């Protein structure tokens, strides 16, 4: 996913809204991996996509290393209980 590539090198973007974009678990994985190195993004909205449990797990792991992300919206992503 091109957005994930951009997130790896971007140093100015603070907020990103990608809700309702049909992003699947592979896209979520790419974005989560990019956010392991991105230290500027503080708000990310990914609601109403298709993360699934695998995408959610990748984001949980990313949160253990990313300290800049303050708001993360993942509602309606078929994550499960």
JSON list of N, CA and C in Angstrom, two decimals:
[
{"chain": "A", "resi": 1, "resn": "UNK", "atom": "N", "xyz": [0.85, -1.17, 0.00]},
{"chain": "A", "resi": 1, "resn": "UNK", "atom": "CA", "xyz": [0.00, 0.00, 0.00]},
{"chain": "A", "resi": 1, "resn": "UNK", "atom": "C", "xyz": [0.90, 1.25, 0.00]},
{"chain": "A", "resi": 2, "resn": "UNK", "atom": "N", "xyz": [0.60, 2.15, -0.87]},
{"chain": "A", "resi": 2, "resn": "UNK", "atom": "CA", "xyz": [1.42, 3.35, -1.06]},
{"chain": "A", "resi": 2, "resn": "UNK", "atom": "C", "xyz": [1.40, 4.26, 0.17]},
{"chain": "A", "resi": 3, "resn": "UNK", "atom": "N", "xyz": [0.28, 4.33, 0.86]},
{"chain": "A", "resi": 3, "resn": "UNK", "atom": "CA", "xyz": [0.21, 5.18, 2.05]},
{"chain": "A", "resi": 3, "resn": "UNK", "atom": "C", "xyz": [1.19, 4.70, 3.11]},
{"chain": "A", "resi": 4, "resn": "UNK", "atom": "N", "xyz": [1.32, 3.41, 3.25]},
{"chain": "A", "resi": 4, "resn": "UNK", "atom": "CA", "xyz": [2.26, 2.85, 4.23]},
{"chain": "A", "resi": 4, "resn": "UNK", "atom": "C", "xyz": [3.69, 3.24, 3.88]},
{"chain": "A", "resi": 5, "resn": "UNK", "atom": "N", "xyz": [4.02, 3.20, 2.60]},
{"chain": "A", "resi": 5, "resn": "UNK", "atom": "CA", "xyz": [5.37, 3.61, 2.18]},
{"chain": "A", "resi": 5, "resn": "UNK", "atom": "C", "xyz": [5.63, 5.07, 2.53]},
{"chain": "A", "resi": 6, "resn": "UNK", "atom": "N", "xyz": [4.63, 5.92, 2.31]},
{"chain": "A", "resi": 6, "resn": "UNK", "atom": "CA", "xyz": [4.76, 7.34, 2.61]},
{"chain": "A", "resi": 6, "resn": "UNK", "atom": "C", "xyz": [4.93, 7.55, 4.11]},
{"chain": "A", "resi": 7, "resn": "UNK", "atom": "N", "xyz": [4.21, 6.78, 4.93]},
{"chain": "A", "resi": 7, "resn": "UNK", "atom": "CA", "xyz": [4.30, 6.94, 6.38]},
{"chain": "A", "resi": 7, "resn": "UNK", "atom": "C", "xyz": [5.68, 6.62, 6.92]},
{"chain": "A", "resi": 8, "resn": "UNK", "atom": "N", "xyz": [6.41, 5.76, 6.23]},
{"chain": "A", "resi": 8, "resn": "UNK", "atom": "CA", "xyz": [7.76, 5.41, 6.68]},
{"chain": "A", "resi": 8, "resn": "UNK", "atom": "C", "xyz": [8.71, 6.59, 6.66]},
{"chain": "A", "resi": 9, "resn": "UNK", "atom": "N", "xyz": [8.50, 7.51, 5.74]},
{"chain": "A", "resi": 9, "resn": "UNK", "atom": "CA", "xyz": [9.44, 8.62, 5.57]},
{"chain": "A", "resi": 9, "resn": "UNK", "atom": "C", "xyz": [8.86, 9.98, 5.93]},
{"chain": "A", "resi": 10, "resn": "UNK", "atom": "N", "xyz": [7.56, 10.08, 6.09]},
{"chain": "A", "resi": 10, "resn": "UNK", "atom": "CA", "xyz": [6.93, 11.37, 6.36]},
{"chain": "A", "resi": 10, "resn": "UNK", "atom": "C", "xyz": [7.25, 11.86, 7.76]},
{"chain": "A", "resi": 11, "resn": "UNK", "atom": "N", "xyz": [7.57, 13.14, 7.87]},
{"chain": "A", "resi": 11, "resn": "UNK", "atom": "CA", "xyz": [7.89, 13.73, 9.18]},
{"chain": "A", "resi": 11, "resn": "UNK", "atom": "C", "xyz": [6.99, 14.91, 9.52]},
{"chain": "A", "resi": 12, "resn": "UNK", "atom": "N", "xyz": [5.93, 15.15, 8.74]},
{"chain": "A", "resi": 12, "resn": "UNK", "atom": "CA", "xyz": [5.08, 16.30, 8.99]},
{"chain": "A", "resi": 12, "resn": "UNK", "atom": "C", "xyz": [3.61, 15.97, 9.21]},
{"chain": "A", "resi": 13, "resn": "UNK", "atom": "N", "xyz": [3.14, 14.85, 8.72]},
{"chain": "A", "resi": 13, "resn": "UNK", "atom": "CA", "xyz": [1.73, 14.49, 8.83]},
{"chain": "A", "resi": 13, "resn": "UNK", "atom": "C", "xyz": [1.37, 14.16, 10.27]},
{"chain": "A", "resi": 14, "resn": "UNK", "atom": "N", "xyz": [0.34, 14.84, 10.79]},
{"chain": "A", "resi": 14, "resn": "UNK", "atom": "CA", "xyz": [-0.07, 14.63, 12.17]},
{"chain": "A", "resi": 14, "resn": "UNK", "atom": "C", "xyz": [-1.37, 13.83, 12.28]},
{"chain": "A", "resi": 15, "resn": "UNK", "atom": "N", "xyz": [-2.27, 14.00, 11.31]},
{"chain": "A", "resi": 15, "resn": "UNK", "atom": "CA", "xyz": [-3.58, 13.37, 11.35]},
{"chain": "A", "resi": 15, "resn": "UNK", "atom": "C", "xyz": [-3.87, 12.71, 10.01]},
{"chain": "A", "resi": 16, "resn": "UNK", "atom": "N", "xyz": [-4.42, 11.49, 10.05]},
{"chain": "A", "resi": 16, "resn": "UNK", "atom": "CA", "xyz": [-4.74, 10.77, 8.82]},
{"chain": "A", "resi": 16, "resn": "UNK", "atom": "C", "xyz": [-6.06, 10.05, 9.00]},
{"chain": "A", "resi": 17, "resn": "UNK", "atom": "N", "xyz": [-7.03, 10.35, 8.14]},
{"chain": "A", "resi": 17, "resn": "UNK", "atom": "CA", "xyz": [-8.35, 9.72, 8.16]},
{"chain": "A", "resi": 17, "resn": "UNK", "atom": "C", "xyz": [-8.48, 8.81, 6.94]},
{"chain": "A", "resi": 18, "resn": "UNK", "atom": "N", "xyz": [-8.57, 7.52, 7.19]},
{"chain": "A", "resi": 18, "resn": "UNK", "atom": "CA", "xyz": [-8.70, 6.52, 6.12]},
{"chain": "A", "resi": 18, "resn": "UNK", "atom": "C", "xyz": [-9.92, 5.63, 6.34]},
{"chain": "A", "resi": 19, "resn": "UNK", "atom": "N", "xyz": [-10.89, 6.12, 7.04]},
{"chain": "A", "resi": 19, "resn": "UNK", "atom": "CA", "xyz": [-12.09, 5.33, 7.30]},
{"chain": "A", "resi": 19, "resn": "UNK", "atom": "C", "xyz": [-12.85, 5.07, 6.01]},
{"chain": "A", "resi": 20, "resn": "UNK", "atom": "N", "xyz": [-13.52, 3.92, 5.96]},
{"chain": "A", "resi": 20, "resn": "UNK", "atom": "CA", "xyz": [-14.37, 3.53, 4.83]},
{"chain": "A", "resi": 20, "resn": "UNK", "atom": "C", "xyz": [-13.62, 3.46, 3.51]},
{"chain": "A", "resi": 21, "resn": "UNK", "atom": "N", "xyz": [-12.44, 2.84, 3.52]},
{"chain": "A", "resi": 21, "resn": "UNK", "atom": "CA", "xyz": [-11.62, 2.73, 2.30]},
{"chain": "A", "resi": 21, "resn": "UNK", "atom": "C", "xyz": [-11.36, 1.29, 1.87]},
{"chain": "A", "resi": 22, "resn": "UNK", "atom": "N", "xyz": [-12.06, 0.35, 2.47]},
{"chain": "A", "resi": 22, "resn": "UNK", "atom": "CA", "xyz": [-11.92, -1.06, 2.12]},
{"chain": "A", "resi": 22, "resn": "UNK", "atom": "C", "xyz": [-10.49, -1.58, 2.30]},
{"chain": "A", "resi": 23, "resn": "UNK", "atom": "N", "xyz": [-9.81, -1.06, 3.31]},
{"chain": "A", "resi": 23, "resn": "UNK", "atom": "CA", "xyz": [-8.45, -1.51, 3.62]},
{"chain": "A", "resi": 23, "resn": "UNK", "atom": "C", "xyz": [-8.55, -2.88, 4.28]},
{"chain": "A", "resi": 24, "resn": "UNK", "atom": "N", "xyz": [-7.85, -3.86, 3.75]},
{"chain": "A", "resi": 24, "resn": "UNK", "atom": "CA", "xyz": [-7.91, -5.23, 4.27]},
{"chain": "A", "resi": 24, "resn": "UNK", "atom": "C", "xyz": [-6.77, -5.49, 5.25]},
{"chain": "A", "resi": 25, "resn": "UNK", "atom": "N", "xyz": [-6.67, -6.74, 5.71]},
{"chain": "A", "resi": 25, "resn": "UNK", "atom": "CA", "xyz": [-5.65, -7.06, 6.73]},
{"chain": "A", "resi": 25, "resn": "UNK", "atom": "C", "xyz": [-4.23, -6.83, 6.21]},
{"chain": "A", "resi": 26, "resn": "UNK", "atom": "N", "xyz": [-3.99, -7.04, 4.92]},
{"chain": "A", "resi": 26, "resn": "UNK", "atom": "CA", "xyz": [-2.66, -6.78, 4.36]},
{"chain": "A", "resi": 26, "resn": "UNK", "atom": "C", "xyz": [-2.34, -5.29, 4.41]},
{"chain": "A", "resi": 27, "resn": "UNK", "atom": "N", "xyz": [-3.32, -4.46, 4.11]},
{"chain": "A", "resi": 27, "resn": "UNK", "atom": "CA", "xyz": [-3.14, -3.01, 4.21]},
{"chain": "A", "resi": 27, "resn": "UNK", "atom": "C", "xyz": [-2.90, -2.57, 5.64]},
{"chain": "A", "resi": 28, "resn": "UNK", "atom": "N", "xyz": [-3.66, -3.16, 6.57]},
{"chain": "A", "resi": 28, "resn": "UNK", "atom": "CA", "xyz": [-3.46, -2.85, 7.98]},
{"chain": "A", "resi": 28, "resn": "UNK", "atom": "C", "xyz": [-2.07, -3.25, 8.44]},
{"chain": "A", "resi": 29, "resn": "UNK", "atom": "N", "xyz": [-1.61, -4.40, 7.98]},
{"chain": "A", "resi": 29, "resn": "UNK", "atom": "CA", "xyz": [-0.26, -4.85, 8.35]},
{"chain": "A", "resi": 29, "resn": "UNK", "atom": "C", "xyz": [0.79, -3.87, 7.84]},
{"chain": "A", "resi": 30, "resn": "UNK", "atom": "N", "xyz": [0.65, -3.43, 6.60]},
{"chain": "A", "resi": 30, "resn": "UNK", "atom": "CA", "xyz": [1.62, -2.48, 6.02]},
{"chain": "A", "resi": 30, "resn": "UNK", "atom": "C", "xyz": [1.61, -1.17, 6.79]},
{"chain": "A", "resi": 31, "resn": "UNK", "atom": "N", "xyz": [0.42, -0.67, 7.13]},
{"chain": "A", "resi": 31, "resn": "UNK", "atom": "CA", "xyz": [0.33, 0.59, 7.87]},
{"chain": "A", "resi": 31, "resn": "UNK", "atom": "C", "xyz": [0.91, 0.43, 9.27]},
{"chain": "A", "resi": 32, "resn": "UNK", "atom": "N", "xyz": [0.60, -0.66, 9.94]},
{"chain": "A", "resi": 32, "resn": "UNK", "atom": "CA", "xyz": [1.13, -0.90, 11.29]},
{"chain": "A", "resi": 32, "resn": "UNK", "atom": "C", "xyz": [2.64, -0.97, 11.28]},
{"chain": "A", "resi": 33, "resn": "UNK", "atom": "N", "xyz": [3.20, -1.66, 10.30]},
{"chain": "A", "resi": 33, "resn": "UNK", "atom": "CA", "xyz": [4.67, -1.75, 10.20]},
{"chain": "A", "resi": 33, "resn": "UNK", "atom": "C", "xyz": [5.29, -0.37, 9.94]},
{"chain": "A", "resi": 34, "resn": "UNK", "atom": "N", "xyz": [4.64, 0.44, 9.11]},
{"chain": "A", "resi": 34, "resn": "UNK", "atom": "CA", "xyz": [5.15, 1.78, 8.84]},
{"chain": "A", "resi": 34, "resn": "UNK", "atom": "C", "xyz": [5.11, 2.64, 10.10]},
{"chain": "A", "resi": 35, "resn": "UNK", "atom": "N", "xyz": [4.09, 2.45, 10.91]},
{"chain": "A", "resi": 35, "resn": "UNK", "atom": "CA", "xyz": [3.97, 3.25, 12.13]},
{"chain": "A", "resi": 35, "resn": "UNK", "atom": "C", "xyz": [4.97, 2.84, 13.21]},
{"chain": "A", "resi": 36, "resn": "UNK", "atom": "N", "xyz": [5.65, 1.74, 13.01]},
{"chain": "A", "resi": 36, "resn": "UNK", "atom": "CA", "xyz": [6.73, 1.38, 13.94]},
{"chain": "A", "resi": 36, "resn": "UNK", "atom": "C", "xyz": [7.89, 2.34, 13.81]},
{"chain": "A", "resi": 37, "resn": "UNK", "atom": "N", "xyz": [8.04, 2.98, 12.64]},
{"chain": "A", "resi": 37, "resn": "UNK", "atom": "CA", "xyz": [9.12, 3.94, 12.44]},
{"chain": "A", "resi": 37, "resn": "UNK", "atom": "C", "xyz": [8.63, 5.38, 12.40]},
{"chain": "A", "resi": 38, "resn": "UNK", "atom": "N", "xyz": [7.37, 5.61, 12.05]},
{"chain": "A", "resi": 38, "resn": "UNK", "atom": "CA", "xyz": [6.82, 6.97, 11.99]},
{"chain": "A", "resi": 38, "resn": "UNK", "atom": "C", "xyz": [6.58, 7.46, 13.41]},
{"chain": "A", "resi": 39, "resn": "UNK", "atom": "N", "xyz": [7.16, 8.62, 13.73]},
{"chain": "A", "resi": 39, "resn": "UNK", "atom": "CA", "xyz": [7.04, 9.16, 15.08]},
{"chain": "A", "resi": 39, "resn": "UNK", "atom": "C", "xyz": [6.32, 10.50, 15.12]},
{"chain": "A", "resi": 40, "resn": "UNK", "atom": "N", "xyz": [5.61, 10.86, 14.03]},
{"chain": "A", "resi": 40, "resn": "UNK", "atom": "CA", "xyz": [4.93, 12.15, 14.00]},
{"chain": "A", "resi": 40, "resn": "UNK", "atom": "C", "xyz": [3.41, 12.04, 13.99]},
{"chain": "A", "resi": 41, "resn": "UNK", "atom": "N", "xyz": [2.87, 10.97, 13.43]},
{"chain": "A", "resi": 41, "resn": "UNK", "atom": "CA", "xyz": [1.42, 10.83, 13.33]},
{"chain": "A", "resi": 41, "resn": "UNK", "atom": "C", "xyz": [0.83, 10.67, 14.73]},
{"chain": "A", "resi": 42, "resn": "UNK", "atom": "N", "xyz": [-0.14, 11.53, 15.07]},
{"chain": "A", "resi": 42, "resn": "UNK", "atom": "CA", "xyz": [-0.73, 11.44, 16.40]},
{"chain": "A", "resi": 42, "resn": "UNK", "atom": "C", "xyz": [-2.19, 11.00, 16.36]},
{"chain": "A", "resi": 43, "resn": "UNK", "atom": "N", "xyz": [-2.87, 11.12, 15.22]},
{"chain": "A", "resi": 43, "resn": "UNK", "atom": "CA", "xyz": [-4.27, 10.70, 15.10]},
{"chain": "A", "resi": 43, "resn": "UNK", "atom": "C", "xyz": [-4.44, 9.89, 13.82]},
{"chain": "A", "resi": 44, "resn": "UNK", "atom": "N", "xyz": [-5.06, 8.72, 13.97]},
{"chain": "A", "resi": 44, "resn": "UNK", "atom": "CA", "xyz": [-5.29, 7.84, 12.82]},
{"chain": "A", "resi": 44, "resn": "UNK", "atom": "C", "xyz": [-6.68, 7.24, 12.91]},
{"chain": "A", "resi": 45, "resn": "UNK", "atom": "N", "xyz": [-7.47, 7.42, 11.87]},
{"chain": "A", "resi": 45, "resn": "UNK", "atom": "CA", "xyz": [-8.81, 6.87, 11.81]},
{"chain": "A", "resi": 45, "resn": "UNK", "atom": "C", "xyz": [-8.88, 5.82, 10.70]},
{"chain": "A", "resi": 46, "resn": "UNK", "atom": "N", "xyz": [-9.14, 4.58, 11.09]},
{"chain": "A", "resi": 46, "resn": "UNK", "atom": "CA", "xyz": [-9.24, 3.48, 10.15]},
{"chain": "A", "resi": 46, "resn": "UNK", "atom": "C", "xyz": [-10.55, 2.72, 10.33]},
{"chain": "A", "resi": 47, "resn": "UNK", "atom": "N", "xyz": [-11.57, 3.38, 10.81]},
{"chain": "A", "resi": 47, "resn": "UNK", "atom": "CA", "xyz": [-12.85, 2.74, 11.03]},
{"chain": "A", "resi": 47, "resn": "UNK", "atom": "C", "xyz": [-13.51, 2.31, 9.73]},
{"chain": "A", "resi": 48, "resn": "UNK", "atom": "N", "xyz": [-14.39, 1.34, 9.83]},
{"chain": "A", "resi": 48, "resn": "UNK", "atom": "CA", "xyz": [-15.19, 0.85, 8.70]},
{"chain": "A", "resi": 48, "resn": "UNK", "atom": "C", "xyz": [-14.32, 0.34, 7.56]},
{"chain": "A", "resi": 49, "resn": "UNK", "atom": "N", "xyz": [-13.33, -0.45, 7.87]},
{"chain": "A", "resi": 49, "resn": "UNK", "atom": "CA", "xyz": [-12.50, -1.13, 6.88]},
{"chain": "A", "resi": 49, "resn": "UNK", "atom": "C", "xyz": [-12.61, -2.63, 7.13]},
{"chain": "A", "resi": 50, "resn": "UNK", "atom": "N", "xyz": [-11.61, -3.39, 6.77]},
{"chain": "A", "resi": 50, "resn": "UNK", "atom": "CA", "xyz": [-11.64, -4.84, 6.93]},
{"chain": "A", "resi": 50, "resn": "UNK", "atom": "C", "xyz": [-10.37, -5.37, 7.58]},
{"chain": "A", "resi": 51, "resn": "UNK", "atom": "N", "xyz": [-10.05, -4.86, 8.76]},
{"chain": "A", "resi": 51, "resn": "UNK", "atom": "CA", "xyz": [-8.81, -5.24, 9.44]},
{"chain": "A", "resi": 51, "resn": "UNK", "atom": "C", "xyz": [-8.79, -6.71, 9.81]},
{"chain": "A", "resi": 52, "resn": "UNK", "atom": "N", "xyz": [-9.89, -7.19, 10.35]},
{"chain": "A", "resi": 52, "resn": "UNK", "atom": "CA", "xyz": [-9.91, -8.56, 10.86]},
{"chain": "A", "resi": 52, "resn": "UNK", "atom": "C", "xyz": [-9.01, -8.67, 12.08]},
{"chain": "A", "resi": 53, "resn": "UNK", "atom": "N", "xyz": [-9.01, -9.82, 12.69]},
{"chain": "A", "resi": 53, "resn": "UNK", "atom": "CA", "xyz": [-8.23, -10.02, 13.90]},
{"chain": "A", "resi": 53, "resn": "UNK", "atom": "C", "xyz": [-6.73, -9.92, 13.63]},
{"chain": "A", "resi": 54, "resn": "UNK", "atom": "N", "xyz": [-6.28, -10.37, 12.45]},
{"chain": "A", "resi": 54, "resn": "UNK", "atom": "CA", "xyz": [-4.85, -10.30, 12.13]},
{"chain": "A", "resi": 54, "resn": "UNK", "atom": "C", "xyz": [-4.36, -8.85, 12.04]},
{"chain": "A", "resi": 55, "resn": "UNK", "atom": "N", "xyz": [-5.15, -7.99, 11.42]},
{"chain": "A", "resi": 55, "resn": "UNK", "atom": "CA", "xyz": [-4.79, -6.58, 11.33]},
{"chain": "A", "resi": 55, "resn": "UNK", "atom": "C", "xyz": [-4.77, -5.92, 12.70]},
{"chain": "A", "resi": 56, "resn": "UNK", "atom": "N", "xyz": [-5.73, -6.28, 13.54]},
{"chain": "A", "resi": 56, "resn": "UNK", "atom": "CA", "xyz": [-5.78, -5.71, 14.89]},
{"chain": "A", "resi": 56, "resn": "UNK", "atom": "C", "xyz": [-4.57, -6.14, 15.71]},
{"chain": "A", "resi": 57, "resn": "UNK", "atom": "N", "xyz": [-4.15, -7.38, 15.55]},
{"chain": "A", "resi": 57, "resn": "UNK", "atom": "CA", "xyz": [-2.97, -7.87, 16.28]},
{"chain": "A", "resi": 57, "resn": "UNK", "atom": "C", "xyz": [-1.72, -7.09, 15.85]},
{"chain": "A", "resi": 58, "resn": "UNK", "atom": "N", "xyz": [-1.58, -6.82, 14.56]},
{"chain": "A", "resi": 58, "resn": "UNK", "atom": "CA", "xyz": [-0.44, -6.04, 14.08]},
{"chain": "A", "resi": 58, "resn": "UNK", "atom": "C", "xyz": [-0.45, -4.65, 14.70]},
{"chain": "A", "resi": 59, "resn": "UNK", "atom": "N", "xyz": [-1.64, -4.04, 14.82]},
{"chain": "A", "resi": 59, "resn": "UNK", "atom": "CA", "xyz": [-1.72, -2.72, 15.42]},
{"chain": "A", "resi": 59, "resn": "UNK", "atom": "C", "xyz": [-1.39, -2.76, 16.90]},
{"chain": "A", "resi": 60, "resn": "UNK", "atom": "N", "xyz": [-1.80, -3.80, 17.58]},
{"chain": "A", "resi": 60, "resn": "UNK", "atom": "CA", "xyz": [-1.47, -3.93, 19.00]},
{"chain": "A", "resi": 60, "resn": "UNK", "atom": "C", "xyz": [0.04, -4.01, 19.20]},
{"chain": "A", "resi": 61, "resn": "UNK", "atom": "N", "xyz": [0.72, -4.75, 18.35]},
{"chain": "A", "resi": 61, "resn": "UNK", "atom": "CA", "xyz": [2.18, -4.85, 18.43]},
{"chain": "A", "resi": 61, "resn": "UNK", "atom": "C", "xyz": [2.84, -3.52, 18.12]},
{"chain": "A", "resi": 62, "resn": "UNK", "atom": "N", "xyz": [2.31, -2.79, 17.13]},
{"chain": "A", "resi": 62, "resn": "UNK", "atom": "CA", "xyz": [2.86, -1.49, 16.76]},
{"chain": "A", "resi": 62, "resn": "UNK", "atom": "C", "xyz": [2.76, -0.52, 17.93]},
{"chain": "A", "resi": 63, "resn": "UNK", "atom": "N", "xyz": [1.67, -0.58, 18.67]},
{"chain": "A", "resi": 63, "resn": "UNK", "atom": "CA", "xyz": [1.47, 0.36, 19.78]},
{"chain": "A", "resi": 63, "resn": "UNK", "atom": "C", "xyz": [2.50, 0.20, 20.89]},
{"chain": "A", "resi": 64, "resn": "UNK", "atom": "N", "xyz": [3.15, -0.95, 20.94]},
{"chain": "A", "resi": 64, "resn": "UNK", "atom": "CA", "xyz": [4.17, -1.14, 21.96]},
{"chain": "A", "resi": 64, "resn": "UNK", "atom": "C", "xyz": [5.46, -0.38, 21.65]},
{"chain": "A", "resi": 65, "resn": "UNK", "atom": "N", "xyz": [5.64, 0.05, 20.40]},
{"chain": "A", "resi": 65, "resn": "UNK", "atom": "CA", "xyz": [6.85, 0.80, 20.04]},
{"chain": "A", "resi": 65, "resn": "UNK", "atom": "C", "xyz": [6.56, 2.23, 19.59]},
{"chain": "A", "resi": 66, "resn": "UNK", "atom": "N", "xyz": [5.36, 2.51, 19.15]},
{"chain": "A", "resi": 66, "resn": "UNK", "atom": "CA", "xyz": [5.02, 3.86, 18.68]},
{"chain": "A", "resi": 66, "resn": "UNK", "atom": "C", "xyz": [4.46, 4.66, 19.85]},
{"chain": "A", "resi": 67, "resn": "UNK", "atom": "N", "xyz": [5.14, 5.73, 20.22]},
{"chain": "A", "resi": 67, "resn": "UNK", "atom": "CA", "xyz": [4.70, 6.55, 21.34]},
{"chain": "A", "resi": 67, "resn": "UNK", "atom": "C", "xyz": [4.03, 7.85, 20.91]},
{"chain": "A", "resi": 68, "resn": "UNK", "atom": "N", "xyz": [4.00, 8.15, 19.63]},
{"chain": "A", "resi": 68, "resn": "UNK", "atom": "CA", "xyz": [3.42, 9.40, 19.16]},
{"chain": "A", "resi": 68, "resn": "UNK", "atom": "C", "xyz": [1.93, 9.29, 18.87]},
{"chain": "A", "resi": 69, "resn": "UNK", "atom": "N", "xyz": [1.44, 8.11, 18.54]},
{"chain": "A", "resi": 69, "resn": "UNK", "atom": "CA", "xyz": [0.03, 7.93, 18.20]},
{"chain": "A", "resi": 69, "resn": "UNK", "atom": "C", "xyz": [-0.82, 8.03, 19.46]},
{"chain": "A", "resi": 70, "resn": "UNK", "atom": "N", "xyz": [-1.65, 9.06, 19.51]},
{"chain": "A", "resi": 70, "resn": "UNK", "atom": "CA", "xyz": [-2.47, 9.32, 20.69]},
{"chain": "A", "resi": 70, "resn": "UNK", "atom": "C", "xyz": [-3.93, 8.89, 20.49]},
{"chain": "A", "resi": 71, "resn": "UNK", "atom": "N", "xyz": [-4.41, 8.93, 19.24]},
{"chain": "A", "resi": 71, "resn": "UNK", "atom": "CA", "xyz": [-5.79, 8.57, 18.94]},
{"chain": "A", "resi": 71, "resn": "UNK", "atom": "C", "xyz": [-5.80, 7.56, 17.80]},
{"chain": "A", "resi": 72, "resn": "UNK", "atom": "N", "xyz": [-6.47, 6.44, 18.04]},
{"chain": "A", "resi": 72, "resn": "UNK", "atom": "CA", "xyz": [-6.58, 5.40, 17.02]},
{"chain": "A", "resi": 72, "resn": "UNK", "atom": "C", "xyz": [-8.02, 4.93, 16.98]},
{"chain": "A", "resi": 73, "resn": "UNK", "atom": "N", "xyz": [-8.67, 5.09, 15.84]},
{"chain": "A", "resi": 73, "resn": "UNK", "atom": "CA", "xyz": [-10.07, 4.73, 15.67]},
{"chain": "A", "resi": 73, "resn": "UNK", "atom": "C", "xyz": [-10.15, 3.51, 14.76]},
{"chain": "A", "resi": 74, "resn": "UNK", "atom": "N", "xyz": [-10.61, 2.38, 15.33]},
{"chain": "A", "resi": 74, "resn": "UNK", "atom": "CA", "xyz": [-10.70, 1.12, 14.57]},
{"chain": "A", "resi": 74, "resn": "UNK", "atom": "C", "xyz": [-12.11, 0.54, 14.57]},
{"chain": "A", "resi": 75, "resn": "UNK", "atom": "N", "xyz": [-13.10, 1.31, 14.89]},
{"chain": "A", "resi": 75, "resn": "UNK", "atom": "CA", "xyz": [-14.46, 0.81, 14.98]},
{"chain": "A", "resi": 75, "resn": "UNK", "atom": "C", "xyz": [-14.93, 0.17, 13.67]},
{"chain": "A", "resi": 76, "resn": "UNK", "atom": "N", "xyz": [-15.77, -0.85, 13.79]},
{"chain": "A", "resi": 76, "resn": "UNK", "atom": "CA", "xyz": [-16.39, -1.51, 12.64]},
{"chain": "A", "resi": 76, "resn": "UNK", "atom": "C", "xyz": [-15.37, -2.13, 11.68]},
{"chain": "A", "resi": 77, "resn": "UNK", "atom": "N", "xyz": [-14.45, -2.90, 12.22]},
{"chain": "A", "resi": 77, "resn": "UNK", "atom": "CA", "xyz": [-13.41, -3.53, 11.42]},
{"chain": "A", "resi": 77, "resn": "UNK", "atom": "C", "xyz": [-13.43, -5.06, 11.49]},
{"chain": "A", "resi": 78, "resn": "UNK", "atom": "N", "xyz": [-14.53, -5.63, 11.91]},
{"chain": "A", "resi": 78, "resn": "UNK", "atom": "CA", "xyz": [-14.65, -7.10, 11.97]},
{"chain": "A", "resi": 78, "resn": "UNK", "atom": "C", "xyz": [-13.51, -7.72, 12.78]},
{"chain": "A", "resi": 79, "resn": "UNK", "atom": "N", "xyz": [-13.19, -7.08, 13.91]},
{"chain": "A", "resi": 79, "resn": "UNK", "atom": "CA", "xyz": [-12.10, -7.54, 14.75]},
{"chain": "A", "resi": 79, "resn": "UNK", "atom": "C", "xyz": [-12.56, -8.70, 15.63]},
{"chain": "A", "resi": 80, "resn": "UNK", "atom": "N", "xyz": [-13.80, -8.71, 16.04]},
{"chain": "A", "resi": 80, "resn": "UNK", "atom": "CA", "xyz": [-14.31, -9.79, 16.87]},
{"chain": "A", "resi": 80, "resn": "UNK", "atom": "C", "xyz": [-14.31, -9.42, 18.34]},
{"chain": "A", "resi": 81, "resn": "UNK", "atom": "N", "xyz": [-14.65, -10.40, 19.18]},
{"chain": "A", "resi": 81, "resn": "UNK", "atom": "CA", "xyz": [-14.76, -10.10, 20.62]},
{"chain": "A", "resi": 81, "resn": "UNK", "atom": "C", "xyz": [-13.39, -9.85, 21.27]}
]
